[in-house]
CSV table of C-alpha atoms and ligand atoms in Angstrom, one decimal:
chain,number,residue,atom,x,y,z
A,1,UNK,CA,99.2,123.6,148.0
A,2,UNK,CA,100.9,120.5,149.8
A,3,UNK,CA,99.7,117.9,150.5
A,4,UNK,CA,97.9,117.8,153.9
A,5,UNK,CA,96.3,121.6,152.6
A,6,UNK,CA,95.2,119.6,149.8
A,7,UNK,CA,93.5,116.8,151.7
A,8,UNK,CA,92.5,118.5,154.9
A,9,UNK,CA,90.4,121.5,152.5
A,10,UNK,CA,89.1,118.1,150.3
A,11,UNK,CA,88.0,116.0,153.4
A,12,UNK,CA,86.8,119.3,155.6
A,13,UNK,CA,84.4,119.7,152.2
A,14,UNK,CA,83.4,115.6,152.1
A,15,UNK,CA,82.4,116.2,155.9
A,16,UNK,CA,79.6,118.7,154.8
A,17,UNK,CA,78.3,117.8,151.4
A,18,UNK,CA,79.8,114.5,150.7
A,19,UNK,CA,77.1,111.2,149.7
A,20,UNK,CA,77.7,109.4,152.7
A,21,UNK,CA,74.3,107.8,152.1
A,22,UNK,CA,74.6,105.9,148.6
A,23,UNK,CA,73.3,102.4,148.8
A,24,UNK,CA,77.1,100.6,148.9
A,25,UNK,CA,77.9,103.1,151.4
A,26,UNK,CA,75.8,102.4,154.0
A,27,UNK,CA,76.3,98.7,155.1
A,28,UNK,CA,80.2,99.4,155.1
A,29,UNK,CA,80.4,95.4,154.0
A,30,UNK,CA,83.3,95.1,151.6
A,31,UNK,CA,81.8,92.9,149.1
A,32,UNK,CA,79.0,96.1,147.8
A,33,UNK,CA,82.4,98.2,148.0
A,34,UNK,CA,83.6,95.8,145.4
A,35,UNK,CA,80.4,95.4,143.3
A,36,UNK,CA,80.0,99.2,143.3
A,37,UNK,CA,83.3,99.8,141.9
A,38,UNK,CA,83.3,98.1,139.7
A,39,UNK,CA,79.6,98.7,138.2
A,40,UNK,CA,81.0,102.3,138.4
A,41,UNK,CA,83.3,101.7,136.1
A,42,UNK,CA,82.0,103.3,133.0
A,43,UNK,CA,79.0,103.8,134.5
A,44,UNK,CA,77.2,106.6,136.6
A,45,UNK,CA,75.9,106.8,140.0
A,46,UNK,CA,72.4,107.5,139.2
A,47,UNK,CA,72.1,103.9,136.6
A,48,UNK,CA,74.8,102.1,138.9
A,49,UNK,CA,72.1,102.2,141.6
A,50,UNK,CA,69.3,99.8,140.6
A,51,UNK,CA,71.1,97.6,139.2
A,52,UNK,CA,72.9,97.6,142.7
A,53,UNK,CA,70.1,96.7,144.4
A,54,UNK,CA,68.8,93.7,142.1
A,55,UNK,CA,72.2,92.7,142.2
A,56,UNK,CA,72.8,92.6,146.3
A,57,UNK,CA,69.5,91.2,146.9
A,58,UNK,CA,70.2,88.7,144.8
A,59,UNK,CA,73.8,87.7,145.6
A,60,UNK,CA,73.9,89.0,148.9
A,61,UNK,CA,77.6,87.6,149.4
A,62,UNK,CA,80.6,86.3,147.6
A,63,UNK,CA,79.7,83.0,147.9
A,64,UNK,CA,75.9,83.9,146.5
A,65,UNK,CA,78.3,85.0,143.2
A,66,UNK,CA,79.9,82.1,142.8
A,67,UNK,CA,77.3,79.6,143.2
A,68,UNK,CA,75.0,81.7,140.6
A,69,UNK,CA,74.6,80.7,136.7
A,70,UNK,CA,76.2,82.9,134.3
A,71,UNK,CA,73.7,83.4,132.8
A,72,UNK,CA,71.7,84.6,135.7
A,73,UNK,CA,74.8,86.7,136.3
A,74,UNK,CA,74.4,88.3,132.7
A,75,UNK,CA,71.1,88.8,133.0
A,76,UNK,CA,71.0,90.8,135.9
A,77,UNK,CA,73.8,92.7,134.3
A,78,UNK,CA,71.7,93.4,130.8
A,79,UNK,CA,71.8,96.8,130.0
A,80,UNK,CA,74.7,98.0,132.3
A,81,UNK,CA,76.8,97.1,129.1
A,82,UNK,CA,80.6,96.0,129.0
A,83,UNK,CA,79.8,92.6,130.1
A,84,UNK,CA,83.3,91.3,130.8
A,85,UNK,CA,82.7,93.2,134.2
A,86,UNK,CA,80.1,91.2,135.1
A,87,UNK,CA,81.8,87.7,133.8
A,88,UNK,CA,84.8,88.9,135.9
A,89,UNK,CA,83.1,89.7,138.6
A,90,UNK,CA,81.4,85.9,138.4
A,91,UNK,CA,84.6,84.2,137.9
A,92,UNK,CA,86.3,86.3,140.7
A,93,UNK,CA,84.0,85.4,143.2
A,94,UNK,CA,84.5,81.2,142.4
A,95,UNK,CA,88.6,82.4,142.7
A,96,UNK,CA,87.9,83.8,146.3
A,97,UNK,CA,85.4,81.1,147.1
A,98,UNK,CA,88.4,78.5,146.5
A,99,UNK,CA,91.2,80.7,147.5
A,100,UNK,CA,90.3,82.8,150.6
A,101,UNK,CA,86.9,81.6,152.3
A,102,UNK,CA,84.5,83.7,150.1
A,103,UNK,CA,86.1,86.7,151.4
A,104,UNK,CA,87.8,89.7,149.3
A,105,UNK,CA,91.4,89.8,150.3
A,106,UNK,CA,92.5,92.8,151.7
A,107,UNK,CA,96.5,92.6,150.5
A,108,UNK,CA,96.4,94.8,147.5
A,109,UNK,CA,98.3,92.8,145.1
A,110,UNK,CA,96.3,89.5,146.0
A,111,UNK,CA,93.2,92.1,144.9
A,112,UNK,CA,94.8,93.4,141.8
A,113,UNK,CA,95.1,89.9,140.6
A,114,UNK,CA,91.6,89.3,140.6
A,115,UNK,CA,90.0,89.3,137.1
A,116,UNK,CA,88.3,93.0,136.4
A,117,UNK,CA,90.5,94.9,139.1
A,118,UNK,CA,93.1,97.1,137.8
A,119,UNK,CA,95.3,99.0,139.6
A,120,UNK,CA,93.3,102.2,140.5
A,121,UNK,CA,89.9,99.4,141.1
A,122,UNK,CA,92.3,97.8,144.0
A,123,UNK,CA,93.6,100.8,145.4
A,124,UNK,CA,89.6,102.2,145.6
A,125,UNK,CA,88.2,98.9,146.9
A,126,UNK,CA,91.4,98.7,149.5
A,127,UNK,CA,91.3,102.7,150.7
A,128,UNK,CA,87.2,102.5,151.0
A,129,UNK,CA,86.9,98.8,152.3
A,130,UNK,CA,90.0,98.5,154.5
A,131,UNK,CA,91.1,101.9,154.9
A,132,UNK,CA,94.6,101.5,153.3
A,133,UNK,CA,97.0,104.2,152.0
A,134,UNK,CA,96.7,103.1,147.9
A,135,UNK,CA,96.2,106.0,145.2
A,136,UNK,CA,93.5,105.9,143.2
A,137,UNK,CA,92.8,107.8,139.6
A,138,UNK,CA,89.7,106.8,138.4
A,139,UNK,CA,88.2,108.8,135.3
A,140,UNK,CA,87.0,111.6,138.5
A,141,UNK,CA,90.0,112.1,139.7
A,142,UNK,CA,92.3,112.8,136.3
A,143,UNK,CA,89.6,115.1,135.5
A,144,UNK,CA,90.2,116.7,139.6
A,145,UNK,CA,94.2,116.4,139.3
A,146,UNK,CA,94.7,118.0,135.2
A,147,UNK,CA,92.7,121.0,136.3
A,148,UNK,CA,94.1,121.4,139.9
A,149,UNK,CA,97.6,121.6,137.9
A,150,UNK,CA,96.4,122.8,134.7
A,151,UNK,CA,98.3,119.7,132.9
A,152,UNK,CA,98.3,119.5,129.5
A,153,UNK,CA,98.3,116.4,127.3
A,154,UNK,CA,95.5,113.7,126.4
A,155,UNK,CA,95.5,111.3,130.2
A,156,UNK,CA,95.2,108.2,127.8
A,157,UNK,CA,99.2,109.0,127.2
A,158,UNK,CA,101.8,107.1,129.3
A,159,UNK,CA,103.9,110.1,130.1
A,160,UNK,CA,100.7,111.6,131.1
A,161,UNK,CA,99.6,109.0,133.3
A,162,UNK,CA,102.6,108.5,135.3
A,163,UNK,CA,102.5,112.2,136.0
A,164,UNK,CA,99.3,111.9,137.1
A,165,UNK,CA,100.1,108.8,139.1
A,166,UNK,CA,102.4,110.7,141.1
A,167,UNK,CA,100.4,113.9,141.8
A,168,UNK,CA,97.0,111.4,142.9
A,169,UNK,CA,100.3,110.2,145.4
A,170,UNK,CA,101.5,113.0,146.7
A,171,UNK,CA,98.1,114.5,147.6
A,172,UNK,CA,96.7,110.7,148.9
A,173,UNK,CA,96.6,111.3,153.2
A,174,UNK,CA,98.6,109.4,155.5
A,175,UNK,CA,94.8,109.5,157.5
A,176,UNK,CA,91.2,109.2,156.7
A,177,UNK,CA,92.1,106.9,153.4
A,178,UNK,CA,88.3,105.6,152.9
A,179,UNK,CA,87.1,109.0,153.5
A,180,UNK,CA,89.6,110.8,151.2
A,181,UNK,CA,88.6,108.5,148.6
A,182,UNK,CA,85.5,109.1,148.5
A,183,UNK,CA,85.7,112.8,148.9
A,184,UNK,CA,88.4,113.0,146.1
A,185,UNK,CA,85.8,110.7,143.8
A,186,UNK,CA,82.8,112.9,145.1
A,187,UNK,CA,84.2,115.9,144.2
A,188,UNK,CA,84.9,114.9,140.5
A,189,UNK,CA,81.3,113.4,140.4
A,190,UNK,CA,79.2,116.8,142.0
A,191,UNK,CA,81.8,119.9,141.7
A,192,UNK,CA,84.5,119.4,139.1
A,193,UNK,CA,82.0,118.0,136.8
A,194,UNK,CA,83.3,117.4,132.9
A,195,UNK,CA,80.6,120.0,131.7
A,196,UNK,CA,80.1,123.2,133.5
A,197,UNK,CA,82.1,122.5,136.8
A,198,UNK,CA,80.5,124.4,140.1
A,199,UNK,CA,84.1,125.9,140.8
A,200,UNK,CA,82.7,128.5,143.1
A,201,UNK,CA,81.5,125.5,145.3
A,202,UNK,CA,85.0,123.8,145.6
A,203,UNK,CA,87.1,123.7,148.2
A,204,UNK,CA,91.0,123.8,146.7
A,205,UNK,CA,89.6,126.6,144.0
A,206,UNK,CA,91.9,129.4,145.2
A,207,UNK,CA,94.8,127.1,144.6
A,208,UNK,CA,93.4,125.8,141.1
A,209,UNK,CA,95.3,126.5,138.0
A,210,UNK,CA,92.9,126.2,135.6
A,211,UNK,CA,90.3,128.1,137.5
A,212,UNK,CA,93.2,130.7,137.9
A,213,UNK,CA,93.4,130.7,134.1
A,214,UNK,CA,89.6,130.9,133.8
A,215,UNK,CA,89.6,127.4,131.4
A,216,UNK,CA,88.8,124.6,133.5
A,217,UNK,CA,86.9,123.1,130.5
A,218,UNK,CA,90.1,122.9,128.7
A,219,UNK,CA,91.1,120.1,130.9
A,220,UNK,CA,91.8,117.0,130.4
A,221,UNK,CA,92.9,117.7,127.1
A,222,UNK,CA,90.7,115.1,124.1
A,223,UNK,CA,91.5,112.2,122.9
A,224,UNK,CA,93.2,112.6,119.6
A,225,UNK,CA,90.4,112.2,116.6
A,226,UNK,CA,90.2,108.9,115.4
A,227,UNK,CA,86.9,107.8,113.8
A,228,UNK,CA,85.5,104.3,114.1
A,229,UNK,CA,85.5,101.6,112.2
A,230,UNK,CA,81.3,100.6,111.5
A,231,UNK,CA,80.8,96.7,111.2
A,232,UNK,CA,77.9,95.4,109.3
A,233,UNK,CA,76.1,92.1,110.7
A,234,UNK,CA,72.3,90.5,109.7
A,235,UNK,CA,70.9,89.1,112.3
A,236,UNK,CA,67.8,86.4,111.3
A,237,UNK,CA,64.8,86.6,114.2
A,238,UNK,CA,63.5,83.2,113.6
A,239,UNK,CA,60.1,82.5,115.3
A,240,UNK,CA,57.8,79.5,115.0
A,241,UNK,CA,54.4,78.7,115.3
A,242,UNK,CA,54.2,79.7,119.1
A,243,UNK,CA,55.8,82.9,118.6
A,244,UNK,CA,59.2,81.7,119.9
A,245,UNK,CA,62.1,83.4,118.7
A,246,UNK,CA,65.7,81.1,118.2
A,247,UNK,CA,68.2,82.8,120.3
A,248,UNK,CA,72.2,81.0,120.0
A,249,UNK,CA,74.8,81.8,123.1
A,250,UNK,CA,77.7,83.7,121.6
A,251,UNK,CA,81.4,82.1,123.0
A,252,UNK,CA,82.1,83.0,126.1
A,253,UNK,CA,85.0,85.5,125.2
A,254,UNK,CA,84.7,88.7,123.1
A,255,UNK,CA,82.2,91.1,122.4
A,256,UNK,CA,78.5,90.5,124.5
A,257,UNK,CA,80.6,87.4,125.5
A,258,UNK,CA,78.1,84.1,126.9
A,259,UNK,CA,75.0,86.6,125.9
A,260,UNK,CA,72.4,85.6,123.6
A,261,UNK,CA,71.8,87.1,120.4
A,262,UNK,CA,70.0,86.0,117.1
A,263,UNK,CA,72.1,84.2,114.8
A,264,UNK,CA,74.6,86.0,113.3
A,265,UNK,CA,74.6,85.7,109.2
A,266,UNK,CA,77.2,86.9,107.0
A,267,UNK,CA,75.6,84.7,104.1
A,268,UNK,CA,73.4,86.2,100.9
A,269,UNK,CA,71.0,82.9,100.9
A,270,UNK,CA,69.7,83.3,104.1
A,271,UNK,CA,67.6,80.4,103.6
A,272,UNK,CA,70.4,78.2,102.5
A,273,UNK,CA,72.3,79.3,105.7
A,274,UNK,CA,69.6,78.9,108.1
A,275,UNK,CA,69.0,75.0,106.6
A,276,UNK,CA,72.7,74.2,106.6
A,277,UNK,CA,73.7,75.7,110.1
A,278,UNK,CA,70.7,75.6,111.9
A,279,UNK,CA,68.6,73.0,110.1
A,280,UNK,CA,65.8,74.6,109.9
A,281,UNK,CA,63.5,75.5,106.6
A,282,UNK,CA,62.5,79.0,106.8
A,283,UNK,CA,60.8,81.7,105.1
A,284,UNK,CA,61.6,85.5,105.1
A,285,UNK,CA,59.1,88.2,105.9
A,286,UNK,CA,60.8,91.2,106.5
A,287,UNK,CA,64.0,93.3,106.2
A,288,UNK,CA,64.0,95.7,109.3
A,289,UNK,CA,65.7,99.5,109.2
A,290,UNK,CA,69.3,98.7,109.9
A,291,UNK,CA,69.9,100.1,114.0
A,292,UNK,CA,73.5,100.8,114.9
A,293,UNK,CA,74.7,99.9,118.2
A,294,UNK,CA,78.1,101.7,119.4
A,295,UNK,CA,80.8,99.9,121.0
A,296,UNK,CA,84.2,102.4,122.3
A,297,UNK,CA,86.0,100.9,119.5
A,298,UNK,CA,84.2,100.4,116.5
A,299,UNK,CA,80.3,100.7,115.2
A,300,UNK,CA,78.3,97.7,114.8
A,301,UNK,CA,75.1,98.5,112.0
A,302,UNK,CA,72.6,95.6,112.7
A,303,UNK,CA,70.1,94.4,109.8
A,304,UNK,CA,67.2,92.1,111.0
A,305,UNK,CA,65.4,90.0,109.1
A,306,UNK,CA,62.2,89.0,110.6
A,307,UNK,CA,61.8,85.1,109.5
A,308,UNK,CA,59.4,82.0,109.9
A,309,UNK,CA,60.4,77.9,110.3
A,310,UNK,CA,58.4,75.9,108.2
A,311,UNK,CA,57.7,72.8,109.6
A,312,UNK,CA,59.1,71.3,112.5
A,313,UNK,CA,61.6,73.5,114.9
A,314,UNK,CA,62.9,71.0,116.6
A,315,UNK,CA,65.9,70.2,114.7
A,316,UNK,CA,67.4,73.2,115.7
A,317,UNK,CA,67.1,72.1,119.3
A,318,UNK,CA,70.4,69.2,118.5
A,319,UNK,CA,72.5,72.3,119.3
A,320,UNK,CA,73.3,73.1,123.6
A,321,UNK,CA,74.1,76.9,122.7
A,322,UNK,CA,70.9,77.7,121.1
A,323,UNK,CA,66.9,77.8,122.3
A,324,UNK,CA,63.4,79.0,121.6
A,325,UNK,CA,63.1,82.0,123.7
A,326,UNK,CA,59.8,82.6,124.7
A,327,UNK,CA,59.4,87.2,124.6
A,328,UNK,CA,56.0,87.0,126.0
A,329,UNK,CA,57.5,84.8,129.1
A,330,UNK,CA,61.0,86.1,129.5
A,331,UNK,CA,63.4,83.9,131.5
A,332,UNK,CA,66.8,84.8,133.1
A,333,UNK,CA,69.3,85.0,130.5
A,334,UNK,CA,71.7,88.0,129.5
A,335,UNK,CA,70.7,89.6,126.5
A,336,UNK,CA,72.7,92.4,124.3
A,337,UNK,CA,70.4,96.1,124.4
A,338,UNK,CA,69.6,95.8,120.8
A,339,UNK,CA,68.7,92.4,121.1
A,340,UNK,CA,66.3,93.3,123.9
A,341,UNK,CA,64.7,96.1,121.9
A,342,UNK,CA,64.0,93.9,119.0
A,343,UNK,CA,62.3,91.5,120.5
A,344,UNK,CA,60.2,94.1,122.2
A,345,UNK,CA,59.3,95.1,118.6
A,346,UNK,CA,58.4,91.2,117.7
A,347,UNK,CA,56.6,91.0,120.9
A,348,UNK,CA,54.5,93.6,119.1
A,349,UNK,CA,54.1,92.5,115.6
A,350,UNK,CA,53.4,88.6,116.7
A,351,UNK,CA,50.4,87.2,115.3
A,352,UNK,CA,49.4,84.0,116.5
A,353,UNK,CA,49.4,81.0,113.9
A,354,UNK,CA,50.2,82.9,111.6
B,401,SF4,FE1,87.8,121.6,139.4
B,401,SF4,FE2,87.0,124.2,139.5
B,401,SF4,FE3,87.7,122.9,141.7
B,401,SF4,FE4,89.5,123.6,139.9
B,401,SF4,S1,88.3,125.0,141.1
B,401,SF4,S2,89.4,121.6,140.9
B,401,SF4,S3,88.4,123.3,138.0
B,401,SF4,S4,86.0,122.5,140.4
């Protein structure tokens, strides 16, 4: 099918039964365009949404962003997961505060250089904000474009990629580019879903090769098997006599990045460790089921161990990146999912003076 068949069948669909009316959608402002790309990232519609909303109202501009706290930032971000989007997202904002007015640049390399936007991210936020001719191929749309040509090979391959770079191109409209977009992202999302795609709905079908084939499921071909590595860390829930639990700021970079987390301890005397790095005397109640908490690359198998200071728990305070987080009175601070569940679960088992 060439091109304008291609796109003219897509957008003739997106006219009819495309989601005109999603929440980022609808105020056609450039800055949700870029917070709901890149929240999408990894992420689906139905979650994205919420957290869109909390996010917006809060920072209702680029200038909002900047001004914000991290760890505000983080907190409205817990549970989305892959926090570097929202630490980019911060630190982009302060880089378009001092470099363009608050504003998000519309030349697509002076995007791309943004922290967080690759190159599909730009060409979306560009197509949809400013109407610009740039190719996308998000997740949807390799999914769309290996059936539609029934190409084989795992997308995560450079050869592959290129290909696909070049098909996304040669079916991208001269004309409706925001519209297009959308449409070409929509129908990956609704019709050529990864499990059980409504073929019979879609508009390029009679032109599909894999639904010519009968094997649409077949495409895009897996990921080669590799299984992941599993990484073992105890993580010590201190609490005092008030019930409030010690909470340390991991380094800004890395995994759950500027989050806070119970201390980490790779050491058998936990005791010892907690007096030496903490300075705190405490006592061990409890050694909680290990929970594992999956990352893309590797396994991380969490042991808690529910513990008490003796004495004062001041000393601990000498340190900036650490605090006595109060679970009953949550404050604003970004927190890791497990973390959040177990203090849930100490919320539950607190006793008072005990
Ligand atoms: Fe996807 Fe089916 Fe449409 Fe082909 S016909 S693009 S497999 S939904």
């Amino acid at each position: 099918m060439s091109r304008s068949r291609f796109s003219r069948r897509l957008l003739r669909w997106y006219d009819k039964h495309g989601r005109p009316d999603l929440p980022w959608r609808l105020a056609g402002n450039p800055y949700h365009t870029w917070i709901s790309e890149i929240m999408l990232q990894q992420t689906q519609v139905s979650t994205v949404i919420p957290y869109f909303h909390r996010f917006t109202k809060r920072f209702p501009d680029i200038i909002a962003l900047a001004r914000a706290d991290l760890d505000t930032v983080l907190h409205l971000w817990t549970g989305l997961g892959y926090y570097a989007r929202a630490r980019n997202l911060h630190r982009a904002a302060k880089i378009m505060v001092e470099k363009n007015n608050g504003q998000l640049p519309q030349d697509f390399q002076a995007l791309q250089a943004l922290p967080g936007i690759g190159r599909s991210t730009a060409a979306a936020i560009a197509a949809l904000a400013f109407d610009q001719r740039q190719v996308i191929l998000d997740g949807n749309v390799k999914r769309v474009l290996t059936r539609y040509h029934a190409l084989d090979g795992w997308p995560g391959e450079r050869a592959v990629e290129n290909q696909l770079w070049s098909l996304a191109d040669a079916h991208t409209p001269n004309k409706r580019l925001a519209d297009y977009t959308q449409a070409i992202m929509d129908l990956g999302a609704t019709v050529c879903r990864r499990v059980r795609p409504y073929c019979e709905r879609c508009p390029v079908r009679t032109s599909c090769k894999a639904f010519a084939q009968g094997n649409p499921q077949d495409y895009p071909s897996p990921a080669p098997r590799r299984s992941l590595p599993v990484k073992a860390v105890t993580m010590v829930m201190i609490r005092d006599q008030r019930g409030r639990v010690l909470l340390q700021q991991r380094p800004p970079a890395g995994v759950w990045g500027g989050l806070w987390t119970f201390p980490e301890c790779n050491d058998d005397d936990v005791p010892a460790w907690c007096r030496d790095t903490l300075g705190l005397s405490v006592r061990l109640d409890d050694r909680w089921q290990p929970l594992r908490h999956s990352f893309t690359h590797f396994h991380l198998d969490i042991t808690p161990i529910d513990a008490h200071v003796l004495g004062a728990s001041g000393q601990a305070m000498e340190n900036p990146d650490v605090i006595w987080y109060n679970p009953n009175k949550p404050d604003e601070r970004g927190l890791p999912v497990p973390v959040k569940h177990l203090l849930g679960k100490l919320r539950e088992t607190y006793e008072p003076n005990r």
